[in-house]
Coordinates of C-alpha atoms and ligand atoms in Angstrom, one line a residue:
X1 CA 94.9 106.3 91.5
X2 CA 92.0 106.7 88.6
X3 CA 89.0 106.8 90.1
X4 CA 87.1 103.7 89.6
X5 CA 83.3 102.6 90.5
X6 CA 82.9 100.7 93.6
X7 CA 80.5 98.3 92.1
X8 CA 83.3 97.4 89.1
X9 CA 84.0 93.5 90.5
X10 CA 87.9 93.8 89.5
X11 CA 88.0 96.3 91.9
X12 CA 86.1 94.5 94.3
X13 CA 88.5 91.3 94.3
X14 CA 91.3 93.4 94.7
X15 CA 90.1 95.2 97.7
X16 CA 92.6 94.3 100.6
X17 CA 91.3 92.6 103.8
X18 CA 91.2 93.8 107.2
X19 CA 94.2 91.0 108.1
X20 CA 96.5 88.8 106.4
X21 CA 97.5 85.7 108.5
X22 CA 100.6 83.5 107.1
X23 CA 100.5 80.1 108.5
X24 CA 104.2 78.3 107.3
X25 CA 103.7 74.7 106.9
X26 CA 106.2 71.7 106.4
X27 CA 104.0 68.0 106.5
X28 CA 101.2 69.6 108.4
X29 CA 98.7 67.4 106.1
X30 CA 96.7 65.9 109.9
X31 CA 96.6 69.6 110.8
X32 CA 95.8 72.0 108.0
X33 CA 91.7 71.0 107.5
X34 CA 91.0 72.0 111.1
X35 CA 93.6 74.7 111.1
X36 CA 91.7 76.9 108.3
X37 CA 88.3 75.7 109.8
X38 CA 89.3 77.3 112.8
X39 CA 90.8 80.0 111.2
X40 CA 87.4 80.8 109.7
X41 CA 85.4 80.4 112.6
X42 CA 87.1 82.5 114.8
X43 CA 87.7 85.3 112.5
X44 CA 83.9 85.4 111.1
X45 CA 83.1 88.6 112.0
X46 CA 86.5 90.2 110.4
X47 CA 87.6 90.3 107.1
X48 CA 90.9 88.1 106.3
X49 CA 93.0 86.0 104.2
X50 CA 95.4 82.8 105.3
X51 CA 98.5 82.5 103.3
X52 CA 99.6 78.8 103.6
X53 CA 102.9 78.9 102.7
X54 CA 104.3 75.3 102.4
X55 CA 107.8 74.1 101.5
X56 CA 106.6 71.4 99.4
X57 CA 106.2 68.7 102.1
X58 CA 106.5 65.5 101.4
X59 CA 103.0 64.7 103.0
X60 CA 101.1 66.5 99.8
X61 CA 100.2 69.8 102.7
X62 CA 99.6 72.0 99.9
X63 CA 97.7 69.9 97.7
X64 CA 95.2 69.5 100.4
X65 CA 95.3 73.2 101.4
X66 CA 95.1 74.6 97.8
X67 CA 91.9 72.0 97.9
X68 CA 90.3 73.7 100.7
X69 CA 90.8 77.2 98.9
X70 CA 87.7 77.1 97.4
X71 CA 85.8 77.1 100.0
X72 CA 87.4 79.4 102.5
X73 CA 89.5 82.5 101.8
X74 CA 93.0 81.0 101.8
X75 CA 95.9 80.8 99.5
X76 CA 98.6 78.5 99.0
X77 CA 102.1 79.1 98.1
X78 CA 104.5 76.4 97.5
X79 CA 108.2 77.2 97.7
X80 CA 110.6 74.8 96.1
X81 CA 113.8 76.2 96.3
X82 CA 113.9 77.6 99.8
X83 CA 113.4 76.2 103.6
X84 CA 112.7 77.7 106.4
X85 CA 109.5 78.8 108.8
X86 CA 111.2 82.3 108.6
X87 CA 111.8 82.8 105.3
X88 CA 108.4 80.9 104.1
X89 CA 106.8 83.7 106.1
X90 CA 108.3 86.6 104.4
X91 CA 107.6 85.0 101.4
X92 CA 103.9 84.7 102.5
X93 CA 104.3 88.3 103.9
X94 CA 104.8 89.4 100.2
X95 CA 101.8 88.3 98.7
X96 CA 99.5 89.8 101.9
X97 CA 97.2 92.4 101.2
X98 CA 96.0 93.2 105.1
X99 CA 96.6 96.0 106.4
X100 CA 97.4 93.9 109.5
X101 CA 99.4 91.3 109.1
X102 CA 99.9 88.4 111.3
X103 CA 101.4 84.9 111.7
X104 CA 100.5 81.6 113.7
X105 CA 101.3 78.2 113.3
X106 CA 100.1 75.5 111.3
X107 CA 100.0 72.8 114.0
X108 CA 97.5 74.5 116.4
X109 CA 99.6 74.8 119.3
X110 CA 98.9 78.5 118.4
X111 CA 94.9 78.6 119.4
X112 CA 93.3 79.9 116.3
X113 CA 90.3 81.3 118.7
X114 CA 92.9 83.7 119.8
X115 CA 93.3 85.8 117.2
X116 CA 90.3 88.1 118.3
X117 CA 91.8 89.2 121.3
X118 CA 95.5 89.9 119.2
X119 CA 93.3 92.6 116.5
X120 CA 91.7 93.9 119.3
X121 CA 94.5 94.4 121.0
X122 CA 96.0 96.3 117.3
X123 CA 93.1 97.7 116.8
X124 CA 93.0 99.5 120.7
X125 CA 96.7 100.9 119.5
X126 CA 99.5 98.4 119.3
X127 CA 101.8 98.3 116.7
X128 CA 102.4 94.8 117.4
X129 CA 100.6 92.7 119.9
X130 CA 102.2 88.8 120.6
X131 CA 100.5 86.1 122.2
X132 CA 102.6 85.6 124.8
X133 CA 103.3 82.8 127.0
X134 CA 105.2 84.7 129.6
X135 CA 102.9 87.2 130.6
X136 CA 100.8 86.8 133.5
X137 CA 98.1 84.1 132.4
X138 CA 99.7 82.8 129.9
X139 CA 101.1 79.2 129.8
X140 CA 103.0 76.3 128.1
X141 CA 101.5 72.7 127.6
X142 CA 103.5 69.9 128.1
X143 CA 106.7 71.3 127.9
X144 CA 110.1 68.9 129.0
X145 CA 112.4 71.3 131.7
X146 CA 114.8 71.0 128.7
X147 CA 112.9 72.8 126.6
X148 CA 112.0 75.3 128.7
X149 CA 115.3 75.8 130.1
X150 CA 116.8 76.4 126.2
X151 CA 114.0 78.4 126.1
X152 CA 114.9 80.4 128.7
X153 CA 118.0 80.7 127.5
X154 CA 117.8 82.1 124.0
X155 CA 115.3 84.5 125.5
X156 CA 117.8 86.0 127.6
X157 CA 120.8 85.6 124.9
X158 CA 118.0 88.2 122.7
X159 CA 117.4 90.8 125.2
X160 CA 121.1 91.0 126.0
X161 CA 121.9 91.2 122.4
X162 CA 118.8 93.0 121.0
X163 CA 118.0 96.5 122.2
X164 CA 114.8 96.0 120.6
X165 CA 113.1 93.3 122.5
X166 CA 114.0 94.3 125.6
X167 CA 111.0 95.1 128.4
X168 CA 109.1 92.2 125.9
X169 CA 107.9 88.9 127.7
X170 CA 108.0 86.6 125.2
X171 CA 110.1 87.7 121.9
X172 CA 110.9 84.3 120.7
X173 CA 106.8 84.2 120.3
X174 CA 105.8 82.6 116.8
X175 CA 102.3 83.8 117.2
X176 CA 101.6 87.6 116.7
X177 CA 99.9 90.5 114.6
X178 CA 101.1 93.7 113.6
X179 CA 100.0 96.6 111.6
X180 CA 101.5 97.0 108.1
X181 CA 103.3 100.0 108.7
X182 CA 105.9 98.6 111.2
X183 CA 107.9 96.8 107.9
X184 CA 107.3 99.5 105.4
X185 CA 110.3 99.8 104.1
X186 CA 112.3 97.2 106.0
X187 CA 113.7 94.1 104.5
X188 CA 113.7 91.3 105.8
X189 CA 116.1 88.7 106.1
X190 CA 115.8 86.0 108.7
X191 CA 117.5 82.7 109.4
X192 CA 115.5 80.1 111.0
X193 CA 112.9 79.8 113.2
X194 CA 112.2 83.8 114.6
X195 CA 110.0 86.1 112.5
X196 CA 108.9 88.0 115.6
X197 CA 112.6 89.0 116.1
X198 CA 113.4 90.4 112.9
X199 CA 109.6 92.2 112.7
X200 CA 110.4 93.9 116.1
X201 CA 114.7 94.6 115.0
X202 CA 114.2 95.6 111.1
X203 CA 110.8 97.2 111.3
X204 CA 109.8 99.9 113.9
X205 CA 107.2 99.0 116.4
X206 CA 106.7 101.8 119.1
X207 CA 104.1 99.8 120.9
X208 CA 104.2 96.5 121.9
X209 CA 101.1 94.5 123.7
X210 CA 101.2 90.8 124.9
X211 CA 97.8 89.1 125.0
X212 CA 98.4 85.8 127.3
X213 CA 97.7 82.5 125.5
X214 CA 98.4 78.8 126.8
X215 CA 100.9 77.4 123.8
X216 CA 99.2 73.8 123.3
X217 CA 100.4 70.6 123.1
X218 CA 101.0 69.2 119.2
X219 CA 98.5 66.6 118.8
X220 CA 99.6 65.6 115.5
X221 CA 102.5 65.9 113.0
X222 CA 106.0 66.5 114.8
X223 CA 108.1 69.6 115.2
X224 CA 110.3 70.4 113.0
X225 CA 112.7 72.3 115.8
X226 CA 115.9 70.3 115.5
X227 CA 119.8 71.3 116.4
X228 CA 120.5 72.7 113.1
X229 CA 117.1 75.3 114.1
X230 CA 119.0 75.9 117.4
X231 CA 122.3 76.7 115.4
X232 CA 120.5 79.1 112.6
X233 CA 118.8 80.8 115.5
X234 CA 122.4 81.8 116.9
X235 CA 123.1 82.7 113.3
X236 CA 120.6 85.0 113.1
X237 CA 121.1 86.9 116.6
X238 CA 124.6 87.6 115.8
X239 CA 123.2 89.1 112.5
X240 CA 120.8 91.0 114.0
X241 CA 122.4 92.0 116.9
X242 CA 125.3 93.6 114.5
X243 CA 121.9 95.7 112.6
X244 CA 120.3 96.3 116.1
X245 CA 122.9 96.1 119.1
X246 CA 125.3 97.5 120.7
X247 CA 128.2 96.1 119.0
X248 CA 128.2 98.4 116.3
X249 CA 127.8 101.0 119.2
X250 CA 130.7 99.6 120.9
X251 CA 133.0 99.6 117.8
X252 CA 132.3 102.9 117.4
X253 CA 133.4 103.9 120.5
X254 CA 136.5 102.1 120.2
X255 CA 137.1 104.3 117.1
X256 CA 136.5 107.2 118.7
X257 CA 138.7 105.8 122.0
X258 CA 141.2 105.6 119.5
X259 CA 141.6 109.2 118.1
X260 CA 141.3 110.2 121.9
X261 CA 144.2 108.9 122.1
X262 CA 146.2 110.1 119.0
X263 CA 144.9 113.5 120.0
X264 CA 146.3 113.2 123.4
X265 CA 149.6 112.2 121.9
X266 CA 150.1 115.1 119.3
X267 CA 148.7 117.7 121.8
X268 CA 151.1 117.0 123.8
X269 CA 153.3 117.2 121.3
X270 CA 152.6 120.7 120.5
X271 CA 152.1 121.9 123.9
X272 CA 155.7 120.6 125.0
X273 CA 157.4 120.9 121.0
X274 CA 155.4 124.2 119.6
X275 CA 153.8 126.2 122.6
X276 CA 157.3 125.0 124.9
X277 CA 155.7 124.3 127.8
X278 CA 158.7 122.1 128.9
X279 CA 160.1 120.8 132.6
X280 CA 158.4 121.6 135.0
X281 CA 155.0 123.0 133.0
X282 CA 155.1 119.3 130.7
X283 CA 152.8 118.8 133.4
X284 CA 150.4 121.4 133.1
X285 CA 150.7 119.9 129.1
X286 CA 150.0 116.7 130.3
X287 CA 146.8 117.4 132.3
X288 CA 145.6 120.0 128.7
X289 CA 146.2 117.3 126.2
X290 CA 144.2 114.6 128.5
X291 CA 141.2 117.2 128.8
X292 CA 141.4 117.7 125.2
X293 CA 141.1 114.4 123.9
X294 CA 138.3 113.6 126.5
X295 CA 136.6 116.5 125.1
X296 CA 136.8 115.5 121.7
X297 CA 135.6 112.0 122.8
X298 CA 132.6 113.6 124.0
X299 CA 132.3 115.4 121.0
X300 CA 132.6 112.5 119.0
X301 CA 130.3 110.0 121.2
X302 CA 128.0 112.4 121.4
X303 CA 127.8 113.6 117.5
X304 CA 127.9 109.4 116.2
X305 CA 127.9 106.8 118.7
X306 CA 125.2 107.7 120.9
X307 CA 123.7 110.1 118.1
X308 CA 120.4 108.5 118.7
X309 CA 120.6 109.1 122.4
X310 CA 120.9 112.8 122.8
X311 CA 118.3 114.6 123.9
X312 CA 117.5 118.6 125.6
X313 CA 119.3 121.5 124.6
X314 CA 122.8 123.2 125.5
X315 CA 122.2 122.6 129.5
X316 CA 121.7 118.6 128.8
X317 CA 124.7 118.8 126.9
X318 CA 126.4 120.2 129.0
X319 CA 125.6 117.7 131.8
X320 CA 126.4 114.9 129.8
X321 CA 130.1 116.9 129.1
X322 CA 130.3 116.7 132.9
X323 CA 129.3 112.9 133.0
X324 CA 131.7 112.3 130.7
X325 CA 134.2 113.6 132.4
X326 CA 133.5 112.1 135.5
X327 CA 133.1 108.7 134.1
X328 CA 136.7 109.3 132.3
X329 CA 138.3 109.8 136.1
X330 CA 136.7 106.8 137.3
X331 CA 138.3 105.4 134.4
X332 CA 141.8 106.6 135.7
X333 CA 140.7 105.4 139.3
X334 CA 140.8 101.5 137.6
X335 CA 143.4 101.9 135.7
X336 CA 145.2 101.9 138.8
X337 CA 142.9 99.6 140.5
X338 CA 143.7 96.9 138.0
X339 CA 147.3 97.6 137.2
X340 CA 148.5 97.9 141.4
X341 CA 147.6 94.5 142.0
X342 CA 148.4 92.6 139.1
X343 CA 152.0 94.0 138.9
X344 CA 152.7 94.1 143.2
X345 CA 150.7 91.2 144.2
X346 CA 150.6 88.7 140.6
X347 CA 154.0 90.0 139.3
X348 CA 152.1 90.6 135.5
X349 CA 154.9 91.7 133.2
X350 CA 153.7 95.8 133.0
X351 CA 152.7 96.1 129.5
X352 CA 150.1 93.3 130.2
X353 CA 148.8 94.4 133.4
X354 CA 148.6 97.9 131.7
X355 CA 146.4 96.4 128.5
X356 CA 143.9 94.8 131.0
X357 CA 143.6 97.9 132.8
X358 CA 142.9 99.5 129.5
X359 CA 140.7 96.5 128.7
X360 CA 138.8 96.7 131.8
X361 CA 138.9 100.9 131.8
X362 CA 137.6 100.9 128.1
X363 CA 133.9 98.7 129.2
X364 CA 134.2 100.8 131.6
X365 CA 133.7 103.8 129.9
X366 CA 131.8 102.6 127.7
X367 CA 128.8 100.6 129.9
X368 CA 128.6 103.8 132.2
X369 CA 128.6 106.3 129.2
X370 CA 125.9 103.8 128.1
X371 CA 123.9 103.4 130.9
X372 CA 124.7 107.2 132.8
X373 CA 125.8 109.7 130.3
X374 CA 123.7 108.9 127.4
X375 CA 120.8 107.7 129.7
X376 CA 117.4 108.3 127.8
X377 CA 113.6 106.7 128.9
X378 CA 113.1 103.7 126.5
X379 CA 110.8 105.2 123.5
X380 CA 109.2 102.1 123.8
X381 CA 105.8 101.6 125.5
X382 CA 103.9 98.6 126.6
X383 CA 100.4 98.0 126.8
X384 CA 99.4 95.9 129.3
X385 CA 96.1 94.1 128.9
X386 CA 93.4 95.7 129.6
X387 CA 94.2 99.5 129.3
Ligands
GDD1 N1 107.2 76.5 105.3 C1 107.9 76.0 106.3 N2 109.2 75.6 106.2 N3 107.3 75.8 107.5 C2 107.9 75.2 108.5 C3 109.3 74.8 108.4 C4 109.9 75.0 107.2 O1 111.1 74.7 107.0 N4 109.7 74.4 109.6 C5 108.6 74.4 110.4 N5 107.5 75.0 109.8 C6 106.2 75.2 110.2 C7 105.5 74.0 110.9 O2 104.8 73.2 109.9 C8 104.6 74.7 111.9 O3 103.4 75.1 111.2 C9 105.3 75.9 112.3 O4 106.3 76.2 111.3 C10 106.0 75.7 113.6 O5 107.0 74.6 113.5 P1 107.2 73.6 114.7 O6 108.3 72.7 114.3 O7 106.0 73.0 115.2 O8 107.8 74.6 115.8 P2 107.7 74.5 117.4 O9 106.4 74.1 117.8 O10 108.9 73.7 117.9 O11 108.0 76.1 117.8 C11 107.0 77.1 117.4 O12 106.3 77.7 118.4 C12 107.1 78.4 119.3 C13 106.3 79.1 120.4 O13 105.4 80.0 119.9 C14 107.7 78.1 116.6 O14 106.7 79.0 116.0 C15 108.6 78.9 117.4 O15 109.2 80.0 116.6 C16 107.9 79.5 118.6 O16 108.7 80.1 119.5
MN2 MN1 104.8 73.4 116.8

């Protein structure tokens, strides 16, 4: 960079700001005067900048933001083309110069007078800290028990399908700061309603804190949260549970499964065909080929599907040779567990009860080697208030 004066103003107006805070707005016209005033009050000891990013409500919002921008230290960006709380936030992410960036709602059901607590909580070492409902002192305002149960609900839909928000309180959280660094380089691509879900999946958060906030009651303007929201946000889990899950994980291991198998077949063949181990030592060929291909599983799993997961030197591998192994017997153990019964006692043509044995043996396999084999601490730390 050429070295510039730090009086020279050019310079000055460029300089970024401690935090960027987007606020997405569609008709928030009752809501968006007390919203930056609140903004400003809260944050006057820090320095900051509030991205209004409106999608050209109908209720002139923007015109009446871009009216206040004068005064405080906000700007307005109008989208035409595009919808979307998501997407408007990314767009208002763009434009951010803060080296912490942050987002909160227009309607202030997210308290403005928390944000404080959320920097300090970055600036004590988080990489993203949430306001969180679910945490211990934190609350929900006048909430119907349908809401909260579909809440509920799509919070436990993400931490099955997201490896990243699990051991998180409140993922679905619209309210939450995090430092620059954890998107640098990440692109992002929601649908719908959940920025916080794509900051913690596409970018790369180690620590997580959760400051406890009550989640207000709207007092004016109405929620935009509709079906069609509800729809895009099952959209965008199966999208990012294909970038962030297990399914990709899985499929790989059914790859893998599969040239286990093709191995097991053409050893054989060569033991019995080439190296004439025939009646009575097929058997003997049997038992080698097996052991192969289970070995080159391993191999496999453990050079590409779990890559990410291994950990320690030749002893660890090792062990997790012998884990594998062991989970592979247990795997025999059902295949007879399934097949018996559904053949003796349900009279299931073979073939079938043999494909639901494999069925059955393959999660198997897979959920222990997951959970056993390829076991590792989550890299993930939380900080609890207060450390
Ligand atoms: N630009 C833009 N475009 N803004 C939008 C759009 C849109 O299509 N839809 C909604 N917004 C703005 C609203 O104007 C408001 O400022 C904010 O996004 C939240 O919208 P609401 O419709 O009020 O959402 P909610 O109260 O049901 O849910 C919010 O709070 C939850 C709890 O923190 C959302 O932020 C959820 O994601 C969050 O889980
Ligand atoms: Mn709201």
């Amino acid at each position: 960079m050429a070295p510039q004066s730090a009086s020279d103003p050019s310079v000055n107006s460029r300089q970024a700001v401690e935090l960027s805070l987007i606020s997405p707005t569609f008709n928030e016209k009752g809501n968006i005067t007390p919203l930056v005033e609140r903004v400003h009050k809260a944050l006057s000891k820090y320095s900051y900048e509030l991205i209004v990013v409106d999608d050209n409500s109908p209720d002139g919002t923007a015109e009446l933001a871009k009216s206040l921008s004068s005064k405080y230290p906000l700007k307005v960006i109008v989208r035409t083309s595009e919808r979307g709380l998501a997407s408007a936030v990314v767009a208002g992410l763009d434009q951010a110069t803060g080296e912490v960036l942050g987002v909160i709602d227009a309607d202030l059901q997210h308290p403005p007078e928390e944000i404080p607590a959320l920097l300090e909580a970055i600036r004590g070492g988080a990489d993203v800290a949430i306001a969180s409902r679910y945490v211990e002192g934190g609350n929900i305002e006048g909430w119907s028990t349908k809401r909260a149960i579909i809440s509920k609900g799509a919070k436990l839909l993400a931490t099955i399908l997201l490896p990243s928000t699990r051991g998180i309180k409140d993922p679905l959280a619209g309210f939450f700061l995090f430092k620059r660094k954890v998107i640098d380089g990440a692109v992002l691509t929601p649908i719908g309603y959940k920025i916080l879900l794509e900051v913690l999946v596409r970018g790369n958060a180690s620590q997580i804190a959760e400051v406890p906030y009550t989640f207000k009651e709207r007092e004016r303007g109405k929620s935009n949260l509709t079906i069609r929201e509800q729809l895009n946000f099952l959209r965008h889990l199966s999208r990012l549970a294909w970038f962030d899950g297990d399914v990709k994980r899985f499929l790989k291991f059914c790859v893998v499964g599969t040239t286990g198998f093709g191995i097991n077949l053409g050893g054989f063949w060569l033991l019995t065909r080439i190296a004439g181990l025939r009646d009575p030592y097929d058997l003997v060929a049997l038992l080698i080929a097996l052991e192969v291909s289970i070995l080159s599983n391993f191999a496999l799993n453990d050079l590409w599907t779990f890559r990410d997961k291994r950990a320690g030197g030749l002893k660890a591998l090792a062990v997790r040779a012998a884990k594998f192994n062991m989970v592979s017997a247990g795997a025999v153990a059902i295949y007879y567990a399934v097949y018996t019964p559904l053949t003796r006692l349900l009279g299931v043509y073979d073939l079938l009860a043999l494909f639901f044995a494999i069925l059955v043996g393959l999660v198997w396999n897979f959920v222990m080697n997951f959970l056993w084999t390829w076991k590792t601490e989550s890299q993930r730390q939380r900080l609890e208030r207060g450390e």
